[in-house]
Short mmCIF file of C-alpha atoms and ligand atoms in Angstrom, two decimals:
data_model
loop_
_atom_site.label_atom_id
_atom_site.label_comp_id
_atom_site.label_asym_id
_atom_site.label_seq_id
_atom_site.Cartn_x
_atom_site.Cartn_y
_atom_site.Cartn_z
CA MET A 1 17.32 -24.49 -8.83
CA THR A 2 16.87 -23.42 -4.61
CA GLY A 3 13.96 -21.30 -4.34
CA TRP A 4 14.58 -18.43 -1.70
CA ILE A 5 12.19 -16.64 -0.26
CA ASP A 6 12.59 -12.64 0.28
CA SER A 7 11.70 -11.56 3.42
CA HIS A 8 11.56 -8.21 3.65
CA THR A 9 11.97 -5.37 0.49
CA HIS A 10 10.00 -2.59 -0.82
CA LEU A 11 9.49 -2.63 -4.19
CA ASP A 12 7.66 1.11 -3.97
CA SER A 13 10.37 2.55 -2.99
CA ASP A 14 11.42 5.42 -6.01
CA GLU A 15 14.68 3.13 -6.92
CA LEU A 16 13.33 0.35 -7.65
CA TYR A 17 8.79 0.91 -8.66
CA PRO A 18 9.80 1.99 -12.05
CA GLN A 19 11.75 -1.13 -13.31
CA CYS A 20 9.35 -3.35 -10.77
CA ALA A 21 8.51 -5.14 -13.51
CA GLU A 22 12.40 -5.92 -14.41
CA VAL A 23 13.39 -6.79 -11.25
CA LEU A 24 10.50 -9.46 -10.46
CA GLN A 25 11.99 -10.82 -13.65
CA HIS A 26 15.78 -10.57 -12.62
CA ALA A 27 14.51 -12.71 -9.15
CA ALA A 28 12.23 -15.25 -10.64
CA SER A 29 15.78 -15.94 -13.24
CA ALA A 30 17.52 -15.92 -9.49
CA GLY A 31 15.31 -18.71 -7.85
CA ILE A 32 13.02 -16.24 -6.08
CA SER A 33 9.61 -18.45 -4.75
CA ASP A 34 8.22 -15.92 -2.32
CA MET A 35 8.82 -12.26 -0.79
CA LEU A 36 6.78 -9.87 1.09
CA LEU A 37 6.66 -6.51 0.26
CA VAL A 38 6.23 -3.72 2.86
CA ASN A 39 5.48 -0.27 2.13
CA SER A 40 8.54 2.41 2.32
CA GLU A 41 6.83 5.78 3.24
CA ALA A 42 3.50 6.68 5.76
CA HIS A 43 1.02 7.47 2.85
CA GLU A 44 -1.01 6.40 0.26
CA PRO A 45 0.59 6.23 -2.41
CA SER A 46 2.78 3.98 -0.85
CA PHE A 47 0.24 1.61 0.51
CA ARG A 48 -1.30 1.47 -3.30
CA ARG A 49 1.70 1.19 -4.85
CA THR A 50 2.87 -1.59 -2.37
CA MET A 51 -0.53 -3.88 -3.25
CA GLU A 52 -0.25 -3.05 -6.67
CA ILE A 53 3.08 -4.83 -7.34
CA VAL A 54 1.60 -7.57 -4.84
CA ARG A 55 -1.04 -8.14 -7.64
CA ILE A 56 1.45 -7.79 -11.31
CA GLU A 57 1.51 -11.47 -12.88
CA SER A 58 4.54 -13.44 -12.51
CA GLU A 59 5.30 -16.90 -11.30
CA ILE A 60 6.52 -15.51 -8.22
CA ARG A 61 4.60 -15.35 -4.82
CA LYS A 62 3.98 -12.07 -3.36
CA TYR A 63 2.53 -11.37 -0.40
CA ALA A 64 2.24 -7.56 1.58
CA SER A 65 3.09 -6.26 4.69
CA LEU A 66 1.89 -2.51 6.08
CA GLY A 67 2.50 -0.53 8.50
CA VAL A 68 4.01 3.08 10.04
CA HIS A 69 8.21 2.60 10.22
CA PRO A 70 8.98 4.87 13.46
CA HIS A 71 11.26 7.17 10.80
CA HIS A 72 7.45 8.11 10.30
CA ALA A 73 5.83 8.13 13.66
CA LEU A 74 5.14 11.64 14.07
CA GLN A 75 2.97 11.36 10.97
CA TYR A 76 0.61 9.44 12.52
CA ASP A 77 -3.12 10.36 13.11
CA THR A 78 -7.20 8.94 12.95
CA GLU A 79 -6.54 9.35 9.30
CA LEU A 80 -3.40 7.58 9.20
CA GLU A 81 -4.36 4.62 10.76
CA LYS A 82 -7.95 4.67 9.24
CA LEU A 83 -6.21 4.66 5.90
CA LEU A 84 -3.52 1.69 6.95
CA THR A 85 -6.34 -0.03 8.72
CA SER A 86 -8.33 0.05 5.20
CA PHE A 87 -5.43 -1.30 3.24
CA LEU A 88 -4.88 -3.96 6.13
CA ASN A 89 -8.20 -5.95 5.16
CA GLN A 90 -7.37 -5.96 1.44
CA GLU A 91 -5.98 -9.83 0.53
CA ARG A 92 -2.60 -11.06 0.16
CA VAL A 93 -1.80 -8.54 3.29
CA ILE A 94 -0.20 -11.03 6.02
CA ALA A 95 1.69 -8.81 8.64
CA LEU A 96 1.59 -5.30 9.60
CA GLY A 97 4.62 -3.88 9.83
CA GLU A 98 7.71 -2.09 9.44
CA ILE A 99 6.65 -0.81 12.98
CA GLY A 100 9.36 -0.49 15.87
CA LEU A 101 11.22 1.65 17.47
CA ASP A 102 14.88 3.37 15.61
CA PHE A 103 16.93 5.25 18.15
CA TYR A 104 19.33 5.66 15.68
CA TYR A 105 18.40 7.94 13.19
CA ASP A 106 15.86 9.76 16.44
CA PHE A 107 13.63 11.15 12.86
CA SER A 108 10.62 11.18 15.45
CA PRO A 109 11.04 11.99 19.24
CA GLN A 110 11.34 8.67 21.48
CA GLU A 111 8.15 8.57 23.17
CA VAL A 112 6.35 9.83 20.04
CA GLN A 113 7.97 6.11 18.40
CA ILE A 114 7.02 4.00 21.38
CA ARG A 115 3.04 5.42 21.40
CA VAL A 116 2.92 4.50 17.85
CA LEU A 117 4.33 1.35 18.16
CA GLU A 118 2.38 0.42 21.13
CA ARG A 119 -0.84 1.54 19.14
CA GLN A 120 0.73 -0.74 16.14
CA LEU A 121 0.69 -3.68 18.42
CA GLN A 122 -2.15 -3.59 19.31
CA LEU A 123 -3.98 -3.39 16.07
CA SER A 124 -1.96 -6.54 15.03
CA LEU A 125 -3.51 -7.94 18.35
CA GLU A 126 -7.02 -6.98 17.25
CA ARG A 127 -6.46 -8.70 13.93
CA ASN A 128 -4.32 -11.28 14.81
CA LEU A 129 -1.95 -10.08 12.25
CA PRO A 130 1.87 -11.39 12.57
CA VAL A 131 4.03 -8.49 13.37
CA VAL A 132 7.57 -6.76 11.68
CA ILE A 133 9.62 -5.23 13.44
CA HIS A 134 11.68 -2.79 12.70
CA CYS A 135 14.31 -2.13 15.54
CA ARG A 136 17.73 0.18 15.90
CA ASP A 137 19.66 0.72 18.63
CA ALA A 138 16.81 -0.05 21.29
CA TYR A 139 16.64 -4.49 21.28
CA SER A 140 16.19 -4.21 25.67
CA LEU A 141 13.60 -1.75 25.53
CA LEU A 142 11.92 -3.34 22.18
CA ALA A 143 11.71 -6.95 24.12
CA GLU A 144 9.92 -5.00 27.07
CA ILE A 145 7.37 -3.22 25.59
CA LEU A 146 6.17 -6.42 23.29
CA GLU A 147 6.55 -8.50 26.61
CA LYS A 148 4.19 -5.65 28.38
CA ASN A 149 1.59 -6.24 25.33
CA ALA A 150 1.67 -10.20 24.97
CA ARG A 151 3.72 -12.76 26.20
CA GLN A 152 3.79 -15.14 23.10
CA TRP A 153 3.84 -13.29 19.71
CA ARG A 154 3.94 -14.15 15.37
CA GLY A 155 6.48 -11.89 14.25
CA MET A 156 9.84 -11.48 12.42
CA ILE A 157 12.53 -9.29 13.61
CA HIS A 158 14.12 -8.04 10.00
CA CYS A 159 17.44 -6.83 9.81
CA PHE A 160 18.52 -8.36 12.67
CA THR A 161 21.64 -5.97 14.00
CA GLY A 162 21.56 -7.07 17.83
CA THR A 163 23.93 -8.77 19.84
CA LEU A 164 22.78 -13.55 20.25
CA GLU A 165 21.35 -12.34 23.58
CA GLU A 166 18.90 -10.12 22.17
CA ALA A 167 18.28 -12.74 19.66
CA GLU A 168 17.74 -15.15 22.28
CA ALA A 169 15.26 -12.95 24.51
CA LEU A 170 13.05 -12.09 20.97
CA MET A 171 12.98 -15.77 20.31
CA ARG A 172 11.54 -16.75 23.36
CA LEU A 173 8.51 -14.09 22.94
CA GLY A 174 8.40 -16.64 19.90
CA PHE A 175 10.05 -14.04 16.97
CA HIS A 176 11.45 -15.38 13.48
CA ILE A 177 15.14 -13.30 13.33
CA SER A 178 15.95 -12.18 9.73
CA PHE A 179 19.38 -11.34 7.75
CA SER A 180 19.98 -8.73 5.36
CA GLY A 181 23.05 -8.27 3.44
CA ILE A 182 24.95 -6.38 6.25
CA VAL A 183 25.83 -9.84 7.31
CA THR A 184 27.70 -10.46 4.65
CA PHE A 185 29.64 -7.28 5.37
CA ARG A 186 33.99 -7.28 6.71
CA ASN A 187 33.29 -5.79 9.48
CA ALA A 188 29.88 -7.96 10.64
CA ASP A 189 31.94 -10.83 12.92
CA MET A 190 29.61 -10.70 15.33
CA LEU A 191 25.96 -10.68 13.73
CA ARG A 192 28.28 -13.66 11.58
CA GLU A 193 27.88 -15.48 14.67
CA VAL A 194 24.54 -14.66 15.69
CA ALA A 195 23.82 -16.03 12.14
CA ARG A 196 25.83 -19.38 12.33
CA CYS A 197 23.97 -19.81 16.07
CA ILE A 198 20.53 -19.35 16.44
CA PRO A 199 17.99 -22.02 16.21
CA GLN A 200 17.40 -23.14 12.34
CA ASP A 201 13.47 -23.15 12.85
CA ARG A 202 13.74 -19.23 13.83
CA ILE A 203 15.64 -17.90 10.70
CA LEU A 204 14.57 -15.51 7.95
CA ILE A 205 16.57 -13.69 4.91
CA GLU A 206 16.02 -10.46 3.36
CA THR A 207 17.11 -7.27 1.36
CA ASP A 208 15.67 -4.98 2.85
CA ALA A 209 15.85 -3.61 -1.19
CA PRO A 210 16.67 -0.91 -2.29
CA TYR A 211 19.30 -0.57 0.84
CA LEU A 212 22.20 -2.93 2.15
CA ALA A 213 23.03 -4.52 -0.65
CA PRO A 214 25.20 -7.57 -0.02
CA VAL A 215 29.01 -8.17 -0.71
CA PRO A 216 29.92 -8.30 -3.72
CA HIS A 217 27.26 -5.45 -4.64
CA ARG A 218 27.64 -2.81 -2.01
CA GLY A 219 26.68 0.18 -2.78
CA LYS A 220 24.56 -0.54 -5.24
CA THR A 221 20.82 -0.54 -5.60
CA ASN A 222 19.78 -3.38 -3.92
CA GLU A 223 16.93 -6.14 -5.36
CA PRO A 224 15.42 -9.09 -4.30
CA ALA A 225 17.88 -11.53 -6.47
CA LEU A 226 20.53 -10.72 -4.50
CA VAL A 227 19.04 -12.27 -1.96
CA VAL A 228 20.65 -14.90 -3.09
CA HIS A 229 24.18 -13.99 -1.81
CA THR A 230 23.12 -13.48 1.30
CA ALA A 231 21.34 -16.99 1.37
CA ILE A 232 25.23 -19.08 0.04
CA LEU A 233 27.31 -16.82 2.75
CA ILE A 234 24.43 -17.91 5.51
CA ALA A 235 24.38 -21.52 4.49
CA LYS A 236 28.36 -21.73 4.50
CA LEU A 237 28.12 -20.08 7.90
CA ARG A 238 26.25 -22.77 9.33
CA GLN A 239 27.79 -25.78 7.44
CA SER A 240 24.07 -26.23 5.78
CA THR A 241 23.82 -27.26 1.86
CA GLU A 242 21.90 -24.77 0.62
CA GLU A 243 18.90 -26.80 -0.39
CA ASP A 244 18.73 -27.35 3.41
CA LEU A 245 18.69 -23.45 4.30
CA SER A 246 16.16 -22.75 1.48
CA GLU A 247 13.96 -25.67 2.79
CA SER A 248 14.07 -24.95 6.15
CA ILE A 249 13.10 -20.79 5.58
CA SER A 250 10.15 -22.05 3.33
CA GLN A 251 9.24 -24.04 6.39
CA ASN A 252 9.34 -20.65 8.80
CA PHE A 253 8.07 -18.68 5.86
CA GLN A 254 5.19 -20.82 6.21
CA ALA A 255 4.52 -21.70 9.83
CA LEU A 256 5.03 -17.90 10.31
CA PHE A 257 2.85 -16.05 7.95
CA ARG A 258 0.25 -18.97 7.64
CA THR A 259 1.10 -18.72 4.16
ZN1 ZN B 301 13.78 -1.23 8.65
ZN1 ZN B 302 12.32 -2.32 5.48
#
């Protein structure tokens, strides 16, 4: 069976955590080889749950990325930073994130989002950790901020929904581009074009579960097993075999996160 990697999933979420053993079982049956677990909330129980799931015995290789999401930027203070950095020291934490800008929801004021993003970017540079970036409606400002803080980055733009030009600007800064189930949605022609065109050595896929379930499960609770639908669609778009795409994604994930 082809082995797929879910590069961004929230198993600590209230939707998935109570059934995480089953969810891991489904993923193993669907041929998921690796997953990157990302905390859903900016508090200790969310970090702790994420690390607890990472350590569950299973045939799937599990890693964590921890950070403070732009939605929670207002909660960022020295105490939260201390908590975050103590968790970043734990084994199998391979990235810092998700961090970034969300100017679609604006749950935190934009200037606070920018300050908290820059602070966490500095933490990632100090620790030589790759970053997992969340961005909505702010790709050009994001690229500016990234470039101001370092010329070259190791990181992924998770759930990318921008244009090909925006993807290219971020790839020039060193980033990998990750596609979620949105690429399977009926109205996503522009995003499918990006997924068809970007270089094979920069592509990753993810669920962002429990959100964004791909077609034909759109609207239901998402889980890592369903990344297969996104994978198959992208292989078709790129006129690639599933084996070739899966091989490239595995290489890209390893190159980025040095797993
Ligand atoms: Zn996100
Ligand atoms: Zn996410």
